[in-house]
Amino acid sequence: MGTEKVEIFDTTLRDGEQVPGCKLNTSQKLKIAARLDELGVDVIEAGFPISSPGDFKSVFEISKLVKNATVCGLTRAVRKDIEIAAEALKFAKKPRIHTGIGTSPTHIKYKFNATEDQIIERAFDAVAYAKTFVEDVEFYAEDAGRTRNEYLAKVCTAAVKAGATVLNIPDTTGYCLPEEYGQKIKYLKENVQGIENVRISCHCHNDLGMATANAIAGVMNGARQIECTINGVGERAGNTSLEEVVMILRQHPGLNLHTDINPKFLFDTSNMVASEMGIFVQPNKAIVGTNAFAHSSGIHQDGIIKNRETYEIINPLDVGVTESAIVLTARSGRAALAYRAKKMGYELTKLELDSVYTEFLNFADKRKEVGDLDIHTIMEITRKNH
Ligand code: KIV
Ligand code: ZN
């Protein structure tokens, strides 16, 4: 049986860039958009055109530049927003307008001071108006994570009737449990009229550290698009991380789902976005953190040296990392020391290794990490003493 495709909707340049300190100028955005296109994302959300002249310009320029991906612009359910987004997207080969409105009781009461029926009308009107400019219209039900499923299905049915091609179900506040989010998607698949012609999209935030788990629960229950960002950057605790969902689907062929992302570009793309945004990646970040393929305890190092698969479920080369790192610390054993020494040109007999190892531990106890220069020094000291 062939596997089904999950589309990757990258929102690094919109939801990712909303973060304090992440601001990018147009030329940085163009550089990142070109890389995302090469990486193989299906949709690039390039910005929120009405929000500022700079964002309009970025969406406009990205639309002209991008060759393969759909280029998307965000709007509220407001006519002026939709007109400006359509203008910014007018040169895109594949334009998409992403419009929507808050649907949870909190949003309806405090943001809109409206009734549920009024929100349904506004959702319908926004999608129908966006359809007068572009064929591809994605509807988002903001705070869907805290919206009753029965009401959410009604709003989504209205959006589909108005012509939405994609239904985005955001867990805006990162509140849902994976099972709950998965059940929400399943419920919509079963209860939204006309759903068979529409793609459901997962848009999950990471406030409780569950953005990736929730997106995966979504696709396991029938969603076929994931909205995510490079390095998981985004509002507050961030969005679903692109590299994580791509590798989860790849490492679990039993799910029968795939993406068109070229994983070999993941590490470089992560570095590029981190340096352009000036937001550095935590070392223990899955897939792209500097420690993701680094081994420092003696037991693990011994295993890795014998066979990489003892402690690695991903070949680092697959994501563009040249090799696993064996980091020498006071927890390292003889095998790791001999391995590193050999790489540096020192072939040690068993007896030599014993004395070098004793000296190594003296060094290691005083440092966080023992580097190549330290190894040269340890070799000299050991030679002098014997
Ligand atoms: O988190 C969210 O609800 C959003 C929407 C605007 C799509 O980013
Ligand atoms: Zn969001």
Tab-separated table of C-alpha atoms and ligand atoms in Angstrom:
chain	number	residue	atom	x	y	z
A	1	MET	CA	0.000	0.000	0.000
A	2	GLY	CA	1.402	3.452	-0.942
A	3	THR	CA	1.876	6.013	1.787
A	4	GLU	CA	-0.244	9.153	1.947
A	5	LYS	CA	1.296	12.580	1.753
A	6	VAL	CA	1.148	15.064	4.630
A	7	GLU	CA	1.677	18.610	3.359
A	8	ILE	CA	4.145	20.783	5.243
A	9	PHE	CA	2.959	24.361	5.769
A	10	ASP	CA	5.868	26.396	7.059
A	11	THR	CA	4.994	29.473	9.112
A	12	THR	CA	8.508	30.451	10.238
A	13	LEU	CA	8.112	33.793	8.454
A	14	ARG	CA	4.699	34.564	9.993
A	15	ASP	CA	3.972	32.813	13.332
A	16	GLY	CA	7.709	32.244	13.891
A	17	GLU	CA	8.687	35.814	13.194
A	18	GLN	CA	6.022	37.224	15.569
A	19	VAL	CA	8.339	36.403	18.464
A	20	PRO	CA	10.085	39.247	20.310
A	21	GLY	CA	13.663	39.522	19.102
A	22	CYS	CA	13.071	37.457	15.932
A	23	LYS	CA	12.284	40.346	13.557
A	24	LEU	CA	13.640	39.787	10.044
A	25	ASN	CA	14.033	42.306	7.228
A	26	THR	CA	12.800	41.619	3.699
A	27	SER	CA	16.135	40.400	2.385
A	28	GLN	CA	16.505	37.948	5.278
A	29	LYS	CA	12.960	36.715	4.643
A	30	LEU	CA	13.711	36.219	0.951
A	31	LYS	CA	16.820	34.206	1.832
A	32	ILE	CA	14.840	31.974	4.199
A	33	ALA	CA	11.928	31.601	1.744
A	34	ALA	CA	14.317	30.441	-1.004
A	35	ARG	CA	15.780	27.855	1.382
A	36	LEU	CA	12.323	26.642	2.448
A	37	ASP	CA	11.407	26.197	-1.208
A	38	GLU	CA	14.550	24.073	-1.736
A	39	LEU	CA	13.828	22.102	1.422
A	40	GLY	CA	10.548	21.002	-0.189
A	41	VAL	CA	7.862	22.640	1.954
A	42	ASP	CA	4.431	22.695	0.284
A	43	VAL	CA	3.294	26.067	1.632
A	44	ILE	CA	5.250	29.104	2.820
A	45	GLU	CA	3.227	31.440	5.011
A	46	ALA	CA	5.120	34.582	4.109
A	47	GLY	CA	3.475	37.052	6.487
A	48	PHE	CA	0.414	39.066	7.523
A	49	PRO	CA	0.286	41.693	4.748
A	50	ILE	CA	-2.018	44.223	6.425
A	51	SER	CA	0.054	44.269	9.625
A	52	SER	CA	2.748	46.653	8.291
A	53	PRO	CA	4.159	48.023	5.007
A	54	GLY	CA	7.295	45.933	5.657
A	55	ASP	CA	5.300	42.729	5.952
A	56	PHE	CA	3.311	43.584	2.805
A	57	LYS	CA	6.580	44.107	0.921
A	58	SER	CA	7.988	40.801	2.160
A	59	VAL	CA	4.910	38.836	1.063
A	60	PHE	CA	4.938	40.656	-2.281
A	61	GLU	CA	8.637	39.920	-2.943
A	62	ILE	CA	8.428	36.316	-1.712
A	63	SER	CA	5.462	35.742	-4.030
A	64	LYS	CA	7.620	36.758	-7.002
A	65	LEU	CA	10.600	34.676	-5.872
A	66	VAL	CA	9.185	31.299	-4.862
A	67	LYS	CA	9.159	28.695	-7.637
A	68	ASN	CA	7.501	25.595	-6.212
A	69	ALA	CA	5.654	26.178	-2.956
A	70	THR	CA	2.264	27.795	-2.489
A	71	VAL	CA	2.718	31.264	-0.970
A	72	CYS	CA	0.230	32.190	1.711
A	73	GLY	CA	-0.732	35.433	3.449
A	74	LEU	CA	-2.638	35.682	6.747
A	75	THR	CA	-5.703	37.842	7.298
A	76	ARG	CA	-8.378	38.378	9.930
A	77	ALA	CA	-11.995	37.870	8.840
A	78	VAL	CA	-11.958	41.482	7.653
A	79	ARG	CA	-12.516	42.592	4.050
A	80	LYS	CA	-9.681	45.137	4.008
A	81	ASP	CA	-7.195	42.491	5.273
A	82	ILE	CA	-8.305	40.137	2.505
A	83	GLU	CA	-7.967	42.793	-0.224
A	84	ILE	CA	-4.455	43.710	0.944
A	85	ALA	CA	-3.411	40.049	1.153
A	86	ALA	CA	-4.715	39.419	-2.372
A	87	GLU	CA	-2.684	42.401	-3.625
A	88	ALA	CA	0.483	41.171	-1.869
A	89	LEU	CA	0.030	37.695	-3.382
A	90	LYS	CA	-0.826	38.793	-6.919
A	91	PHE	CA	2.433	37.537	-8.479
A	92	ALA	CA	2.538	34.215	-6.621
A	93	LYS	CA	2.468	31.162	-8.899
A	94	LYS	CA	0.262	29.436	-6.328
A	95	PRO	CA	-1.369	32.007	-3.991
A	96	ARG	CA	-3.346	31.100	-0.854
A	97	ILE	CA	-5.282	33.409	1.466
A	98	HIS	CA	-5.399	32.225	5.088
A	99	THR	CA	-8.372	33.828	6.782
A	100	GLY	CA	-10.281	33.077	9.954
A	101	ILE	CA	-11.720	34.042	13.292
A	102	GLY	CA	-11.673	32.989	16.956
A	103	THR	CA	-14.266	30.338	17.789
A	104	SER	CA	-13.768	29.515	21.492
A	105	PRO	CA	-16.167	30.934	24.127
A	106	THR	CA	-13.345	33.176	25.421
A	107	HIS	CA	-12.607	34.624	21.972
A	108	ILE	CA	-16.278	35.055	21.072
A	109	LYS	CA	-17.062	36.844	24.320
A	110	TYR	CA	-13.954	38.947	24.958
A	111	LYS	CA	-12.483	39.579	21.497
A	112	PHE	CA	-15.676	39.914	19.494
A	113	ASN	CA	-18.482	40.460	21.989
A	114	ALA	CA	-20.573	38.461	19.524
A	115	THR	CA	-22.887	35.453	19.376
A	116	GLU	CA	-21.938	32.036	18.015
A	117	ASP	CA	-24.190	32.586	14.992
A	118	GLN	CA	-22.564	35.945	14.208
A	119	ILE	CA	-19.135	34.257	14.220
A	120	ILE	CA	-20.410	31.630	11.761
A	121	GLU	CA	-21.667	34.410	9.466
A	122	ARG	CA	-18.347	36.258	9.633
A	123	ALA	CA	-16.430	33.055	8.882
A	124	PHE	CA	-18.632	32.348	5.855
A	125	ASP	CA	-18.335	35.924	4.532
A	126	ALA	CA	-14.560	36.031	4.938
A	127	VAL	CA	-14.000	32.797	3.038
A	128	ALA	CA	-16.506	33.729	0.335
A	129	TYR	CA	-14.831	37.139	-0.095
A	130	ALA	CA	-11.332	35.629	-0.233
A	131	LYS	CA	-12.619	33.227	-2.906
A	132	THR	CA	-13.343	36.198	-5.166
A	133	PHE	CA	-9.543	36.794	-5.333
A	134	VAL	CA	-7.944	33.328	-5.200
A	135	GLU	CA	-9.030	29.729	-5.649
A	136	ASP	CA	-7.070	28.401	-2.662
A	137	VAL	CA	-8.507	29.663	0.654
A	138	GLU	CA	-7.547	28.246	4.031
A	139	PHE	CA	-9.866	28.920	6.966
A	140	TYR	CA	-8.582	28.963	10.572
A	141	ALA	CA	-10.787	28.591	13.639
A	142	GLU	CA	-8.570	30.360	16.151
A	143	ASP	CA	-8.471	28.656	19.575
A	144	ALA	CA	-10.148	25.559	18.115
A	145	GLY	CA	-8.338	23.636	20.855
A	146	ARG	CA	-10.733	25.173	23.420
A	147	THR	CA	-13.793	25.213	21.161
A	148	ARG	CA	-16.630	22.658	21.642
A	149	ASN	CA	-16.439	20.078	18.870
A	150	GLU	CA	-20.128	20.406	17.919
A	151	TYR	CA	-19.848	24.171	17.429
A	152	LEU	CA	-16.475	23.855	15.684
A	153	ALA	CA	-18.043	21.447	13.175
A	154	LYS	CA	-20.765	24.031	12.429
A	155	VAL	CA	-18.222	26.818	11.812
A	156	CYS	CA	-16.124	24.520	9.633
A	157	THR	CA	-19.190	23.407	7.651
A	158	ALA	CA	-19.942	27.076	6.902
A	159	ALA	CA	-16.335	27.683	5.802
A	160	VAL	CA	-16.447	24.658	3.489
A	161	LYS	CA	-19.784	25.825	2.018
A	162	ALA	CA	-18.168	29.209	1.322
A	163	GLY	CA	-15.380	27.450	-0.605
A	164	ALA	CA	-12.525	26.789	1.853
A	165	THR	CA	-9.964	24.332	0.462
A	166	VAL	CA	-8.163	23.780	3.784
A	167	LEU	CA	-9.509	23.836	7.364
A	168	ASN	CA	-6.933	24.847	9.931
A	169	ILE	CA	-7.674	23.650	13.491
A	170	PRO	CA	-5.287	25.618	15.729
A	171	ASP	CA	-4.571	24.678	19.297
A	172	THR	CA	-3.691	28.349	19.721
A	173	THR	CA	-2.920	28.167	23.424
A	174	GLY	CA	-1.144	24.772	23.361
A	175	TYR	CA	-3.719	23.368	25.788
A	176	CYS	CA	-4.906	20.078	24.272
A	177	LEU	CA	-3.662	16.625	25.173
A	178	PRO	CA	-2.595	14.591	22.129
A	179	GLU	CA	-5.507	12.183	22.461
A	180	GLU	CA	-7.987	15.055	22.810
A	181	TYR	CA	-6.559	16.871	19.767
A	182	GLY	CA	-6.581	13.646	17.725
A	183	GLN	CA	-10.235	13.025	18.696
A	184	LYS	CA	-11.118	16.588	17.656
A	185	ILE	CA	-9.730	15.957	14.156
A	186	LYS	CA	-11.554	12.617	13.966
A	187	TYR	CA	-14.804	14.293	15.044
A	188	LEU	CA	-14.448	16.941	12.324
A	189	LYS	CA	-13.698	14.297	9.690
A	190	GLU	CA	-16.933	12.602	10.648
A	191	ASN	CA	-19.159	15.650	11.187
A	192	VAL	CA	-18.215	18.498	8.843
A	193	GLN	CA	-20.365	18.513	5.710
A	194	GLY	CA	-18.307	18.454	2.522
A	195	ILE	CA	-15.112	17.477	4.379
A	196	GLU	CA	-14.223	14.859	1.730
A	197	ASN	CA	-13.064	17.649	-0.629
A	198	VAL	CA	-11.059	19.549	1.986
A	199	ARG	CA	-7.699	19.063	3.719
A	200	ILE	CA	-7.567	19.361	7.506
A	201	SER	CA	-4.522	21.135	8.920
A	202	CYS	CA	-2.935	20.898	12.401
A	203	HIS	CA	-1.576	24.117	13.896
A	204	CYS	CA	-0.281	23.409	17.397
A	205	HIS	CA	1.458	25.582	19.954
A	206	ASN	CA	3.929	24.333	22.514
A	207	ASP	CA	2.819	25.922	25.810
A	208	LEU	CA	2.782	22.518	27.516
A	209	GLY	CA	5.508	20.973	25.344
A	210	MET	CA	2.960	18.987	23.294
A	211	ALA	CA	2.951	20.778	19.917
A	212	THR	CA	4.722	17.999	18.054
A	213	ALA	CA	2.788	15.191	19.782
A	214	ASN	CA	-0.494	16.965	19.021
A	215	ALA	CA	0.341	17.475	15.336
A	216	ILE	CA	1.219	13.788	15.025
A	217	ALA	CA	-2.028	12.807	16.796
A	218	GLY	CA	-3.807	15.039	14.248
A	219	VAL	CA	-2.359	13.305	11.195
A	220	MET	CA	-2.953	9.888	12.769
A	221	ASN	CA	-6.620	10.862	12.854
A	222	GLY	CA	-6.948	12.116	9.306
A	223	ALA	CA	-5.374	15.592	9.060
A	224	ARG	CA	-3.145	15.921	5.974
A	225	GLN	CA	-1.311	19.191	6.585
A	226	ILE	CA	0.950	20.228	9.469
A	227	GLU	CA	1.718	23.890	10.203
A	228	CYS	CA	5.147	24.205	11.729
A	229	THR	CA	8.287	26.312	11.969
A	230	ILE	CA	12.012	25.729	11.689
A	231	ASN	CA	13.430	25.061	15.172
A	232	GLY	CA	9.862	25.301	16.546
A	233	VAL	CA	10.137	29.098	16.864
A	234	GLY	CA	6.869	30.930	17.470
A	235	GLU	CA	4.621	32.806	19.891
A	236	ARG	CA	5.443	32.107	23.585
A	237	ALA	CA	6.767	28.529	23.795
A	238	GLY	CA	6.678	28.181	20.016
A	239	ASN	CA	4.998	26.107	17.319
A	240	THR	CA	5.336	22.504	16.174
A	241	SER	CA	8.898	22.004	15.000
A	242	LEU	CA	9.211	21.160	11.294
A	243	GLU	CA	12.277	18.959	11.687
A	244	GLU	CA	10.602	16.885	14.407
A	245	VAL	CA	7.384	16.067	12.533
A	246	VAL	CA	9.257	15.337	9.302
A	247	MET	CA	11.611	12.884	11.013
A	248	ILE	CA	8.836	11.264	13.086
A	249	LEU	CA	6.908	10.406	9.912
A	250	ARG	CA	10.126	9.176	8.287
A	251	GLN	CA	11.259	7.047	11.217
A	252	HIS	CA	7.814	5.457	11.617
A	253	PRO	CA	6.966	3.944	8.218
A	254	GLY	CA	4.132	2.015	9.902
A	255	LEU	CA	2.117	5.248	9.951
A	256	ASN	CA	1.993	5.090	6.126
A	257	LEU	CA	2.487	8.843	5.896
A	258	HIS	CA	5.234	10.827	4.204
A	259	THR	CA	6.267	14.406	3.439
A	260	ASP	CA	8.210	15.781	0.460
A	261	ILE	CA	10.864	17.398	2.663
A	262	ASN	CA	14.502	16.634	1.801
A	263	PRO	CA	15.824	15.835	5.308
A	264	LYS	CA	19.452	16.356	4.223
A	265	PHE	CA	18.833	20.127	4.351
A	266	LEU	CA	17.358	20.114	7.869
A	267	PHE	CA	20.497	20.831	9.883
A	268	ASP	CA	21.722	23.628	7.587
A	269	THR	CA	18.271	25.213	7.426
A	270	SER	CA	18.041	25.156	11.207
A	271	ASN	CA	21.426	26.898	11.498
A	272	MET	CA	20.523	29.450	8.877
A	273	VAL	CA	17.221	30.401	10.545
A	274	ALA	CA	18.848	30.494	13.995
A	275	SER	CA	21.554	32.840	12.815
A	276	GLU	CA	19.244	35.120	10.780
A	277	MET	CA	16.817	35.407	13.710
A	278	GLY	CA	19.540	35.542	16.352
A	279	ILE	CA	17.629	32.914	18.350
A	280	PHE	CA	19.897	30.004	19.113
A	281	VAL	CA	18.804	26.409	19.282
A	282	GLN	CA	18.931	24.659	22.662
A	283	PRO	CA	21.715	22.018	22.548
A	284	ASN	CA	19.366	19.148	23.445
A	285	LYS	CA	16.777	20.071	20.780
A	286	ALA	CA	15.630	16.934	18.918
A	287	ILE	CA	17.138	16.435	15.419
A	288	VAL	CA	19.025	19.758	15.103
A	289	GLY	CA	20.464	20.541	18.562
A	290	THR	CA	24.268	20.328	18.807
A	291	ASN	CA	23.888	17.426	21.253
A	292	ALA	CA	21.308	15.517	19.177
A	293	PHE	CA	24.060	13.200	17.892
A	294	ALA	CA	26.643	13.667	20.683
A	295	HIS	CA	27.455	10.879	23.136
A	296	SER	CA	29.227	11.531	26.393
A	297	SER	CA	28.745	8.669	28.838
A	298	GLY	CA	31.174	5.732	28.744
A	299	ILE	CA	28.492	3.075	28.281
A	300	HIS	CA	26.872	4.906	25.367
A	301	GLN	CA	30.200	5.726	23.721
A	302	ASP	CA	31.316	2.101	23.901
A	303	GLY	CA	28.018	1.047	22.273
A	304	ILE	CA	28.176	3.692	19.520
A	305	ILE	CA	31.772	2.789	18.641
A	306	LYS	CA	30.724	-0.876	18.277
A	307	ASN	CA	27.566	-0.064	16.309
A	308	ARG	CA	25.905	3.320	15.800
A	309	GLU	CA	22.411	1.863	16.083
A	310	THR	CA	22.890	0.972	19.760
A	311	TYR	CA	22.082	4.557	20.755
A	312	GLU	CA	21.006	6.335	17.547
A	313	ILE	CA	17.637	5.910	15.822
A	314	ILE	CA	18.550	8.342	13.040
A	315	ASN	CA	21.659	8.303	10.888
A	316	PRO	CA	23.058	11.851	11.371
A	317	LEU	CA	23.944	11.966	7.652
A	318	ASP	CA	20.212	11.724	6.852
A	319	VAL	CA	19.591	15.159	8.388
A	320	GLY	CA	22.808	16.733	7.123
A	321	VAL	CA	24.989	16.241	10.214
A	322	THR	CA	28.380	14.891	9.088
A	323	GLU	CA	29.013	12.536	12.001
A	324	SER	CA	28.031	11.619	15.539
A	325	ALA	CA	30.204	13.259	18.176
A	326	ILE	CA	31.989	11.338	20.886
A	327	VAL	CA	32.458	13.966	23.580
A	328	LEU	CA	35.197	13.161	26.086
A	329	THR	CA	34.252	13.891	29.701
A	330	ALA	CA	34.990	12.367	33.112
A	331	ARG	CA	32.161	9.888	32.350
A	332	SER	CA	33.965	8.551	29.230
A	333	GLY	CA	35.639	5.159	29.208
A	334	ARG	CA	38.789	3.694	27.628
A	335	ALA	CA	36.989	2.809	24.374
A	336	ALA	CA	36.074	6.438	23.671
A	337	LEU	CA	39.538	7.691	24.592
A	338	ALA	CA	41.239	5.101	22.346
A	339	TYR	CA	38.805	5.970	19.522
A	340	ARG	CA	39.546	9.706	19.732
A	341	ALA	CA	43.308	9.165	20.154
A	342	LYS	CA	43.355	6.938	17.065
A	343	LYS	CA	41.539	9.610	15.028
A	344	MET	CA	44.300	11.998	16.116
A	345	GLY	CA	47.019	9.574	14.994
A	346	TYR	CA	47.876	7.877	18.332
A	347	GLU	CA	47.794	4.066	18.141
A	348	LEU	CA	47.880	2.858	21.755
A	349	THR	CA	48.661	-0.624	23.080
A	350	LYS	CA	46.457	-1.904	25.883
A	351	LEU	CA	49.159	-1.079	28.444
A	352	GLU	CA	49.694	2.449	27.072
A	353	LEU	CA	45.972	3.041	27.078
A	354	ASP	CA	45.797	2.196	30.811
A	355	SER	CA	48.336	4.868	31.738
A	356	VAL	CA	46.945	7.466	29.315
A	357	TYR	CA	43.487	6.811	30.749
A	358	THR	CA	44.656	7.471	34.322
A	359	GLU	CA	46.114	10.818	33.235
A	360	PHE	CA	42.969	11.541	31.187
A	361	LEU	CA	40.746	11.159	34.281
A	362	ASN	CA	42.925	13.668	36.194
A	363	PHE	CA	42.305	16.145	33.381
A	364	ALA	CA	38.648	15.330	32.870
A	365	ASP	CA	37.689	15.820	36.518
A	366	LYS	CA	38.778	19.455	36.237
A	367	ARG	CA	36.989	20.215	32.950
A	368	LYS	CA	33.532	20.046	31.402
A	369	GLU	CA	34.996	18.492	28.241
A	370	VAL	CA	38.422	17.177	27.157
A	371	GLY	CA	39.391	18.554	23.739
A	372	ASP	CA	42.030	17.596	21.170
A	373	LEU	CA	44.625	19.976	22.590
A	374	ASP	CA	44.179	18.378	26.018
A	375	ILE	CA	44.693	14.920	24.482
A	376	HIS	CA	48.039	16.031	22.982
A	377	THR	CA	49.077	17.310	26.422
A	378	ILE	CA	47.943	14.093	28.134
A	379	MET	CA	49.997	12.059	25.634
A	380	GLU	CA	53.103	14.130	26.327
A	381	ILE	CA	52.732	13.912	30.115
A	382	THR	CA	52.155	10.152	29.939
A	383	ARG	CA	55.193	9.640	27.669
A	384	LYS	CA	57.439	11.693	29.981
A	385	ASN	CA	56.291	9.716	33.026
A	386	HIS	CA	57.035	6.328	31.457
B	1	KIV	O1	-2.217	30.020	16.632
B	1	KIV	C1	-3.118	30.429	15.872
B	1	KIV	O2	-4.328	30.286	16.130
B	1	KIV	C2	-2.703	31.119	14.656
B	1	KIV	C3	-3.784	31.447	13.657
B	1	KIV	C4	-3.759	32.891	13.337
B	1	KIV	C5	-3.666	30.565	12.467
B	1	KIV	O3	-1.533	31.345	14.447
B	2	ZN	ZN	-0.257	30.109	15.770
